[in-house]
Amino acid sequence: MTQKIIEIRNLYFSYPDGKEALNNISFNVFERESLGIVGPNGAGKSTLFLHLNGLLRGKGSIKICGLDMQDSNLLAIRKKVGLVFQNPDNQLFMPTVFDDVAFGPINLRLSKEEVTATVTEALKEVNMLEVAKRAAHHLSFGEKKKITIATVTAMKPEILVLDEPSSNLDPKGRRDLIKYIKNIKTTKVIATHDLDLVGDVCDRIILLDNGRLITQGSVLDILCDKRLLETHGLEVPLSLSHRP
Amino acid sequence: MHHSYFDQYSDNDSLINRLNPTIKFIASVTFILFLVFTPPSSICAFIGYAVLLLSLILLSKIPILFVLKRSLVVVPFVLLIAAFIPFFKPGRVIAAYSFATLKLTISYEGVMVLWNTLAKSYLAALCMILLTSSTKFAELLKSINQHPSLSIITTVLSFMYRYLFVIQDELMMMKQAKEARSVGGSRWFQTKALANMTGVLFIKAYERAEFVYLAMCSRGFDGSFHTFDDRHMSSRDILFLMCFVMVMTGIRFIAR
């Protein structure tokens, strides 16, 4: 039987201004599964993501690969969960692309040779090796987006968490990204409005709205439910809109 | 968005560009130390330093006009500080003027102080322009980051270099958005809008810093900053430094 890799039970979180962002969220993610988290703006997707490697700590229980979310396990959990932020400028903070991708592996205390090999491999996977010595501000948005994924895959995480991976990308950039994400064999959790991407990449979907988990189920069951999607500010993706 | 980069010639294929950044940094510090300890009366030595520096600039293939234009930035600051010294420093009078009741005298010692300040600061600025233009900023930071006490400064500079352009982009976008809707309105109203923009920019920068910190933590940041250093020092680099120091010493002691 497939093993549970993320277990979340009764998670609540409110921001300091009192806004309730997560309200009684419970779900599991299984090993090697691709889970899509969909919902309108302000549904709590990004807040939920920040909980997955302990950047935010709400009330409730979170277990990652059997480890309870607590201070003593934080570094071990952050090694296992690779978080790709929505805005690449927030994630690329080092002077050159190479240094940025090397930031995680160096923190994992890998040797110089291992760091070079890992960074080269991660950049090769996203076809960005030729820009390794350049500064992030010289790159296009699409290039930066690919590199943010490389910064995380270089740490070889067991779970890859992507926040709006296809936002602001041109059609080719989006297509390349979808192809690349599909080829990654680790467990993936993807939050997005891009329901076509979810249909292409994910096995299962969780629908969030207003901080609550509305429903979870198979991709087809949820993406074909026009009424459910429209009630929660979404639409049936074009690729499925002609199905009976 | 368009940015001008201060390390725009760092990709030149030249002897100077290929040198190890640490060697270039040490050579620059050596040059400045020699400058500081050269007495103002050794005019030939200053000419020698200038010739050496100009040859290195030519070797680096950086357009000389670019270097000269950039070096002009320091002149007003130095003049502001040193321009009045010849009038106030007591000593041997070499010129005297009188305007009604106002009597102005220029002393030889004062002129020497002005010359000393101008020559040294201008040559030091040229040297720094050569160093920063021929070296990638990231590599320059690594070359300075040799001592733990400097790591905080280099970390701050590295973040500044990365986010200066992001903040500049945000400012440009806000400015465009403001101008797109600026139809009429008094000057006072426009100034107020500018003040609001500055405030918003500060808050945006603060919020971004929070996100960057979260991104760092999510990739295992534990409070100490480690960077990857793959630079090698070759015998050619050592040879350059030795020749440089020898030439500087030669100029200093021969051209008195």
Short mmCIF file of C-alpha atoms in Angstrom, two decimals, chain B residues 18-252:
data_model
loop_
_atom_site.label_atom_id
_atom_site.label_comp_id
_atom_site.label_asym_id
_atom_site.label_seq_id
_atom_site.Cartn_x
_atom_site.Cartn_y
_atom_site.Cartn_z
CA ARG B 18 41.12 36.90 -16.45
CA LEU B 19 43.09 37.65 -13.28
CA ASN B 20 41.92 36.16 -10.00
CA PRO B 21 39.62 38.74 -8.28
CA THR B 22 41.48 38.37 -4.96
CA ILE B 23 44.76 39.28 -6.70
CA LYS B 24 43.09 42.30 -8.29
CA PHE B 25 41.70 43.35 -4.92
CA ILE B 26 45.12 43.00 -3.22
CA ALA B 27 46.79 44.89 -6.08
CA SER B 28 44.25 47.72 -5.76
CA VAL B 29 44.76 48.00 -2.00
CA THR B 30 48.54 47.99 -2.56
CA PHE B 31 48.20 50.74 -5.15
CA ILE B 32 46.18 52.91 -2.77
CA LEU B 33 48.65 52.33 0.09
CA PHE B 34 51.54 53.40 -2.18
CA LEU B 35 49.53 56.48 -3.16
CA VAL B 36 48.86 57.42 0.46
CA PHE B 37 52.52 57.12 1.44
CA THR B 38 53.90 59.09 -1.52
CA PRO B 39 54.80 62.69 -0.54
CA PRO B 40 52.97 65.36 -2.57
CA SER B 41 56.28 66.74 -3.88
CA SER B 42 57.03 63.48 -5.80
CA ILE B 43 55.19 64.63 -8.91
CA CYS B 44 57.10 62.19 -11.14
CA ALA B 45 55.93 59.30 -8.97
CA PHE B 46 52.31 60.37 -9.46
CA ILE B 47 52.87 60.55 -13.21
CA GLY B 48 54.41 57.07 -13.05
CA TYR B 49 51.37 55.72 -11.14
CA ALA B 50 49.03 57.32 -13.67
CA VAL B 51 50.93 55.81 -16.62
CA LEU B 52 50.87 52.38 -14.98
CA LEU B 53 47.15 52.67 -14.31
CA LEU B 54 46.38 53.84 -17.86
CA SER B 55 48.37 50.91 -19.30
CA LEU B 56 46.35 48.51 -17.16
CA ILE B 57 43.10 50.17 -18.30
CA LEU B 58 44.22 49.79 -21.94
CA LEU B 59 45.11 46.14 -21.26
CA SER B 60 41.65 45.55 -19.79
CA LYS B 61 40.03 46.77 -23.05
CA ILE B 62 37.66 49.02 -21.08
CA PRO B 63 36.97 52.18 -23.16
CA ILE B 64 39.14 54.93 -21.73
CA LEU B 65 36.35 57.47 -22.21
CA PHE B 66 34.05 55.37 -20.01
CA VAL B 67 36.67 55.33 -17.22
CA LEU B 68 37.35 59.06 -17.49
CA LYS B 69 33.65 59.92 -17.51
CA ARG B 70 33.05 57.79 -14.44
CA SER B 71 36.07 59.21 -12.64
CA LEU B 72 34.68 62.75 -12.94
CA VAL B 73 32.10 61.84 -10.30
CA VAL B 74 34.68 62.13 -7.51
CA VAL B 75 36.16 65.48 -8.57
CA PRO B 76 33.34 67.75 -7.25
CA PHE B 77 33.42 66.05 -3.84
CA VAL B 78 37.19 66.48 -3.52
CA LEU B 79 37.03 70.07 -4.74
CA LEU B 80 34.28 70.84 -2.26
CA ILE B 81 36.52 69.71 0.59
CA ALA B 82 39.92 70.89 -0.63
CA ALA B 83 39.31 73.91 -2.87
CA PHE B 84 39.50 76.48 -0.05
CA ILE B 85 42.58 75.07 1.67
CA PRO B 86 45.08 77.20 -0.40
CA PHE B 87 43.34 80.34 0.89
CA PHE B 88 43.33 79.40 4.56
CA LYS B 89 46.47 77.34 5.15
CA PRO B 90 49.21 79.58 6.54
CA GLY B 91 52.61 79.41 4.83
CA ARG B 92 54.70 80.90 2.02
CA VAL B 93 52.45 83.29 0.07
CA ILE B 94 52.62 82.72 -3.69
CA ALA B 95 49.76 84.99 -4.74
CA ALA B 96 47.64 87.70 -3.14
CA TYR B 97 44.45 89.35 -4.33
CA SER B 98 42.38 92.09 -2.83
CA PHE B 99 38.76 92.86 -3.53
CA ALA B 100 37.73 96.07 -1.76
CA THR B 101 38.29 95.25 1.92
CA LEU B 102 38.66 91.50 1.31
CA LYS B 103 42.25 90.27 1.04
CA LEU B 104 42.92 86.76 -0.28
CA THR B 105 46.28 85.05 -0.13
CA ILE B 106 47.24 81.70 -1.61
CA SER B 107 49.92 79.77 0.23
CA TYR B 108 52.34 77.27 -1.32
CA GLU B 109 51.59 74.72 1.43
CA GLY B 110 47.87 75.08 0.77
CA VAL B 111 48.31 74.48 -2.97
CA MET B 112 50.37 71.38 -2.18
CA VAL B 113 47.58 70.03 0.06
CA LEU B 114 45.05 70.66 -2.73
CA TRP B 115 47.26 68.98 -5.33
CA ASN B 116 47.96 66.07 -2.95
CA THR B 117 44.25 65.51 -2.23
CA LEU B 118 43.21 65.86 -5.88
CA ALA B 119 45.94 63.65 -7.35
CA LYS B 120 45.60 60.90 -4.76
CA SER B 121 41.81 60.76 -4.74
CA TYR B 122 41.59 60.87 -8.54
CA LEU B 123 44.14 58.08 -9.02
CA ALA B 124 42.47 56.01 -6.26
CA ALA B 125 39.11 56.50 -8.00
CA LEU B 126 40.61 55.41 -11.36
CA CYS B 127 42.03 52.31 -9.68
CA MET B 128 38.65 51.46 -8.12
CA ILE B 129 36.87 51.99 -11.45
CA LEU B 130 39.31 49.61 -13.13
CA LEU B 131 38.78 47.02 -10.36
CA THR B 132 34.97 47.20 -10.35
CA SER B 133 34.59 47.40 -14.13
CA SER B 134 36.87 44.48 -14.91
CA THR B 135 35.52 42.14 -12.20
CA LYS B 136 32.07 40.64 -11.85
CA PHE B 137 30.47 42.15 -8.76
CA ALA B 138 29.68 38.70 -7.28
CA GLU B 139 33.33 37.63 -7.65
CA LEU B 140 34.53 40.91 -6.20
CA LEU B 141 32.38 40.28 -3.12
CA LYS B 142 33.84 36.80 -2.75
CA SER B 143 37.34 38.20 -3.01
CA ILE B 144 36.62 40.65 -0.18
CA ASN B 145 34.91 37.93 1.84
CA GLN B 146 38.25 36.41 2.93
CA HIS B 147 37.89 37.33 6.58
CA PRO B 148 34.91 36.41 8.83
CA SER B 149 34.67 40.01 10.09
CA LEU B 150 33.89 41.15 6.53
CA SER B 151 31.22 38.53 5.85
CA ILE B 152 28.36 40.67 7.24
CA ILE B 153 29.34 43.59 4.98
CA THR B 154 29.67 41.38 1.91
CA THR B 155 26.33 39.68 2.67
CA VAL B 156 24.61 43.07 2.94
CA LEU B 157 26.29 44.23 -0.28
CA SER B 158 25.32 41.03 -2.07
CA PHE B 159 21.64 41.45 -1.10
CA MET B 160 21.83 45.11 -2.07
CA TYR B 161 23.24 44.23 -5.49
CA ARG B 162 20.51 41.65 -6.04
CA TYR B 163 17.53 43.71 -4.87
CA LEU B 164 18.58 47.17 -5.98
CA PHE B 165 17.41 46.27 -9.48
CA VAL B 166 14.17 44.70 -8.24
CA ILE B 167 13.35 47.83 -6.23
CA GLN B 168 14.34 50.01 -9.18
CA ASP B 169 11.92 48.01 -11.35
CA GLU B 170 9.15 48.47 -8.80
CA LEU B 171 9.83 52.21 -8.62
CA MET B 172 9.79 52.51 -12.43
CA MET B 173 6.50 50.61 -12.64
CA MET B 174 4.93 52.77 -9.92
CA LYS B 175 6.20 55.89 -11.67
CA GLN B 176 4.72 54.77 -14.98
CA ALA B 177 1.41 53.95 -13.28
CA LYS B 178 1.42 57.39 -11.66
CA GLU B 179 2.26 59.20 -14.88
CA ALA B 180 -0.39 57.26 -16.80
CA ARG B 181 -3.01 58.77 -14.48
CA SER B 182 -1.35 62.15 -13.95
CA VAL B 183 -3.73 64.37 -15.87
CA GLY B 184 -3.70 67.76 -14.21
CA GLY B 185 -3.40 68.09 -10.46
CA SER B 186 -1.35 70.73 -8.67
CA ARG B 187 2.40 70.46 -8.11
CA TRP B 188 1.71 70.01 -4.39
CA PHE B 189 -0.60 67.08 -5.17
CA GLN B 190 2.10 65.47 -7.37
CA THR B 191 4.70 65.93 -4.62
CA LYS B 192 2.36 64.30 -2.11
CA ALA B 193 1.90 61.36 -4.50
CA LEU B 194 5.68 61.03 -4.73
CA ALA B 195 5.94 60.93 -0.93
CA ASN B 196 3.28 58.23 -0.80
CA MET B 197 5.15 56.25 -3.44
CA THR B 198 8.33 56.34 -1.36
CA GLY B 199 6.40 55.01 1.64
CA VAL B 200 4.79 52.24 -0.40
CA LEU B 201 8.17 51.31 -1.85
CA PHE B 202 9.61 51.00 1.66
CA ILE B 203 6.74 48.75 2.78
CA LYS B 204 7.06 46.63 -0.36
CA ALA B 205 10.80 46.24 0.24
CA TYR B 206 10.10 45.25 3.85
CA GLU B 207 7.50 42.66 2.84
CA ARG B 208 9.80 41.28 0.16
CA ALA B 209 12.58 40.93 2.73
CA GLU B 210 10.21 38.80 4.82
CA PHE B 211 9.50 36.53 1.85
CA VAL B 212 13.18 36.27 0.96
CA TYR B 213 13.94 35.24 4.52
CA LEU B 214 11.22 32.55 4.34
CA ALA B 215 12.68 31.31 1.03
CA MET B 216 16.11 31.14 2.66
CA CYS B 217 14.78 29.21 5.67
CA SER B 218 12.94 26.77 3.42
CA ARG B 219 16.29 25.91 1.84
CA GLY B 220 17.98 25.12 5.13
CA PHE B 221 19.33 28.56 6.15
CA ASP B 222 20.38 28.32 9.81
CA GLY B 223 21.66 31.84 10.41
CA SER B 224 25.16 31.44 9.00
CA PHE B 225 25.91 32.33 5.42
CA HIS B 226 28.03 29.96 3.32
CA THR B 227 29.04 30.67 -0.25
CA PHE B 228 30.63 28.50 -2.87
CA ASP B 229 34.19 29.48 -3.69
CA ASP B 230 35.60 27.76 -6.79
CA ARG B 231 38.26 30.28 -7.73
CA HIS B 232 41.80 29.08 -8.26
CA MET B 233 44.93 31.12 -7.96
CA SER B 234 47.34 30.38 -10.79
CA SER B 235 51.05 31.10 -11.03
CA ARG B 236 50.16 33.78 -13.63
CA ASP B 237 48.12 35.63 -10.96
CA ILE B 238 51.01 35.52 -8.46
CA LEU B 239 53.41 36.66 -11.19
CA PHE B 240 51.13 39.63 -12.01
CA LEU B 241 50.98 40.69 -8.35
CA MET B 242 54.76 40.40 -7.94
CA CYS B 243 55.41 42.45 -11.11
CA PHE B 244 52.83 45.02 -10.03
CA VAL B 245 54.39 45.48 -6.58
CA MET B 246 57.89 45.66 -8.10
CA VAL B 247 56.85 48.32 -10.64
CA MET B 248 55.09 50.34 -7.91
CA THR B 249 58.17 50.13 -5.68
CA GLY B 250 60.37 51.14 -8.64
CA ILE B 251 58.19 54.18 -9.39
CA ARG B 252 58.08 55.17 -5.73
#
